[in-house]
Phi, psi and omega in degrees: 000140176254166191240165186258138189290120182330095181118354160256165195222143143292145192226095176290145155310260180009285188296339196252017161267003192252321159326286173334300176320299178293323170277001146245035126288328151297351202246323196299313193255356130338312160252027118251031194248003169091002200272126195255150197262168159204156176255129184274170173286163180272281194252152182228185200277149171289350194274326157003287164294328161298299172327278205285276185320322157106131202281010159247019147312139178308330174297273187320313183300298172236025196255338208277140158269085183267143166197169192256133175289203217218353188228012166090329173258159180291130157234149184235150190281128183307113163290341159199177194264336188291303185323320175303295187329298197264019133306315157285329177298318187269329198281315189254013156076060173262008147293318202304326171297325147207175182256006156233144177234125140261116185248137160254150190203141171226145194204168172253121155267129201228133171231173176228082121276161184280155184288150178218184161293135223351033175242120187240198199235317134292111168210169178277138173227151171229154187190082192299157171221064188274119215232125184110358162251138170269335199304144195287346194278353183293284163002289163268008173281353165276282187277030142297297176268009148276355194265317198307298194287011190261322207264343178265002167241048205355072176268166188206149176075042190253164168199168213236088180310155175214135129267176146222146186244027178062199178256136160339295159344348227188296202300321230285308190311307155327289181300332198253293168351300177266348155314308175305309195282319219276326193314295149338318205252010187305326187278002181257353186272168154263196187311312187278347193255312170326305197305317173314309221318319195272331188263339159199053149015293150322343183271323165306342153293008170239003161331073171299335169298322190246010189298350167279327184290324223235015179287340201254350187311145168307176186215144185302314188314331194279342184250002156320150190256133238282338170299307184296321181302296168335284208293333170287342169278352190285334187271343170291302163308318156247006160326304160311337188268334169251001162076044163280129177281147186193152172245114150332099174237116151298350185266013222261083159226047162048130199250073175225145155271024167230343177318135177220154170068241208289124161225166211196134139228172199221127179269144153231112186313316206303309190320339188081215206300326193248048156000284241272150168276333209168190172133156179192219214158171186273129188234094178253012180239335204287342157306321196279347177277336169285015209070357191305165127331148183289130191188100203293181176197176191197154175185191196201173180183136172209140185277123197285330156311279187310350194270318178318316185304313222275338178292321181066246214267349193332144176253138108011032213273138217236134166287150199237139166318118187309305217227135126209148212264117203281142207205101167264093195127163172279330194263335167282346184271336163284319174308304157325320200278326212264320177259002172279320196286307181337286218291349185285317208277337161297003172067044187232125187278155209217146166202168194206166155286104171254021172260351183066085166260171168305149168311339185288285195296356176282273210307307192293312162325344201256299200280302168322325186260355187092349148351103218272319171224172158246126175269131200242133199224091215229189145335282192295332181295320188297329203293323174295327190092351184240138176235142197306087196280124169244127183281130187277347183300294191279320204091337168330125176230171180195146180261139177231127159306165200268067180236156168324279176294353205263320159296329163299325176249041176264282177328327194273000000 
C-alpha cells in the first residue's frame, strides 16, 4: 500500500465541497470586480524565476522544485503565480491588445519547504494580476477584493498590513541608510542575513530570527519621495474611507524581490504564529526587467489551504438531490435508470441505488443523501406504468406516471 507523499494532501469529498465553496466565491467576486481568469503551466524555464522572484530569495535559494528535462533544461515546478502570469502577458503581446488587464489563476504551487498546519509543498494560490495601471486605487481595489471574498466566506477579525518600499528613486537612499545601521550590527545577524547585507539589505527586515535586533532600523517611509509619499498617502486615505482595517507596518517587506511602492499582507490573528493569509503589492519595474515594454503592474496571492485554516468548522450547505429513485427488481431498476437520466438532463438532480439494497435500506439512503422526494418503482407501478412519488419531509405520497415531465412537474 502507498502514502501520499509528505507535504501533499489529498482532498476527500467532505473538505471539497468546502473548496468548491471557496473557488466559487472567487470567481463570484472576480467577476465583479471585471477580472478575467487565465491559466498557466505547472512548470516553466528555471532561469524565470532567478529573473522575476530574485535570486536570493528564500523560493529561490531553497524552495524550488528543480529539475532537467530529457533535452538538457532546467525547469522548475511553479513556486508562485506572477512570473508565469506576466510571461504569458509578453509572450502573446496582450498589451498590444488594450492597454489594461485585470487576470485571475487559481493554480497549484510546489515549495519544498517543511510541512506545517496548513502550509503544504503542493498547495492552491488564488491570485490577481492588474497589469497597466500606475494608479495607488489600484492598489487598494486588490485589497478591497480580497477583504470582500474574505468577508462572503465568513472569515472574520482579518486586517491588512501596508507599507511602502519606494521607488528606484527613492530606495537607493534607503538602501545606503541601512546599510549604514546594518553595519554595526553584523556579527549579530544571522548566516542569511550577512549574506543579504551586500546583495539585498531590505530582505533583512523580513528576518524572523533577527527581528529583535532591529527595532530601531531606519524605515523606508521616511525616505520616500514626494511621488511616492502621494502615492502612499492615497492609498491610506481610502483604505480609511471604506473602513478596512489595516496597520502601517515599516517593517513589512514581502519576500520577493520586484516589489515597489505599495505592499500589503492580510493577517488573521486567530492562526497564531503563521497569522498571514496572503499578500502582495506593486511590482512597477518587473515587466520591463523581463524584457517586457515599461508597464507598471500590482497584484496579490492568497494561500487557499490558509483562507480554509480561516474558515475553521463553517458547515457547508451541500445541495442535495430533488428525486431518488428506490428501484424493487431487475426491471424497475432500468426502468428507474432510464427517468433518472431524464430528470438529470432535464436539469433536476437525481440518484438511485446500484448496490441492491432492500427497500428499507434504500428509503434510509434517500434519507442519508437528503432527499427531497423518492420515486418507488416495484411490480405492480410497472405494470400500471405509475410509480410512488413520496415527499420525505411531509410523508405525503401520490402515483405519478412513469414521465419525466410529468414528475418534475409533480416536484416544482
Amino acid at each position: 500500500m502507498y502514502d501520499s507523499i509528505r507535504g501533499t494532501k489529498d482532498i476527500l469529498p467532505e473538505e471539497s465541497k468546502k473548496w468548491e465553496f471557496l473557488e466559487r466565491t472567487i470567481r463570484e467576486v472576480a467577476r465583479l470586480y471585471n477580472v478575467q481568469e487565465i491559466r498557466i503551466p505547472t512548470f516553466e524555464r528555471t532561469e524565470l524565476f532567478y529573473k522575476s522572484t530574485g535570486e536570493d530569495t528564500d523560493i529561490v535559494q531553497k524552495e524550488m522544485y528543480t529539475f532537467t528535462d530529457k533535452g538538457g533544461r532546467s525547469l522548475t515546478l511553479k513556486p508562485e503565480g506572477t512570473p508565469g502570469v506576466v510571461r504569458a502577458f509578453l509572450q502573446y503581446s496582450l498589451h498590444k491588445k488594450r492597454p489594461f488587464h485585470k487576470l485571475f489563476y487559481i493554480e497549484r504551487m510546489f515549495r519544498q519547504e517543511r510541512p506545517q498546519k496548513g502550509r503544504y509543498r503542493e498547495f492552491y494560490q488564488f491570485g490577481v494580476e492588474i497589469i497597466g495601471s500606475a494608479s495607488p486605487l489600484v492598489d487598494v481595489e486588490l485589497i478591497s477584493m480580497v477583504m470582500n471574498i474574505l468577508e462572503r466566506l465568513g472569515i472574520k477579525g482579518t486586517y491588512v498590513r501596508v507599507n511602502s518600499l519606494g521607488c528606484d528613486k527613492c530606495r537607493p537612499d534607503y538602501r545606503k541608510a541601512l546599510k549604514e545601521y546594518l553595519k554595526g550590527k553584523l556579527p549579530l545577524l544571522c548566516e542569511n542575513c550577512r549574506r543579504r547585507y551586500e546583495t539585498n539589505p531590505l530582505r533583512i527586515l523580513d528576518c524572523k530570527v533577527d527581528a529583535e535586533n532591529l527595532t530601531d532600523a531606519p524605515r523606508m517611509i521616511d525616505f520616500l519621495c514626494d511621488e511616492c509619499k502621494e502615492h502612499h498617502r492615497i492609498v491610506i486615505d481610502t483604505l480609511k474611507s471604506l473602513n478596512i482595517p489595516f496597520k502601517e507596518d515599516p517593517t513589512l517587506v514581502r519576500g520577493l524581490d520586484y516589489y515597489t511602492r505599495t505592499v500589503f499582507e492580510f493577517i488573521h490573528p486567530s492562526l497564531g504564529a503563521q497569522d498571514s493569509i496572503g499578500g502582495g503589492g506593486r511590482y512597477d519595474t518587473l515587466i520591463k526587467s523581463m524584457g517586457g515594454p515599461d508597464i507598471p503592474a500590482a497584484g496579490f496571492a492568497m494561500g487557499m489551504e490558509r483562507m480554509l485554516l480561516a474558515m475553521g468548522d463553517r458547515e457547508i450547505e451541500e445541495e442535495k438531490p430533488v428525486v431518488f429513485f428506490v428501484a424493487l427488481g431487475d426491471d424497475a431498476k432500468r426502468l428507474s435508470f432510464n427517468l433518472l437520466e431524464g430528470m438529470r438532463k432535464a436539469g433536476v438532480k437525481a440518484d438511485m441505488d446500484y448496490i441492491g439494497r432492500s427497500m428499507k435500506a434504500q428509503m434510509r439512503e434517500a434519507n442519508r443523501l437528503g432527499a427531497l422526494f423518492t420515486y418507488i418503482i416495484g411490480e405492480d407501478e410497472i405494470k400500471k406504468g405509475i410509480g410512488i412519488l413520496k415527499n420525505m419531509d411531509t410523508g405525503e405520497q401520490m402515483n405519478v406516471p412513469m414521465d419525466v415531465e410529468e414528475i418534475k412537474r409533480r416536484i416544482s
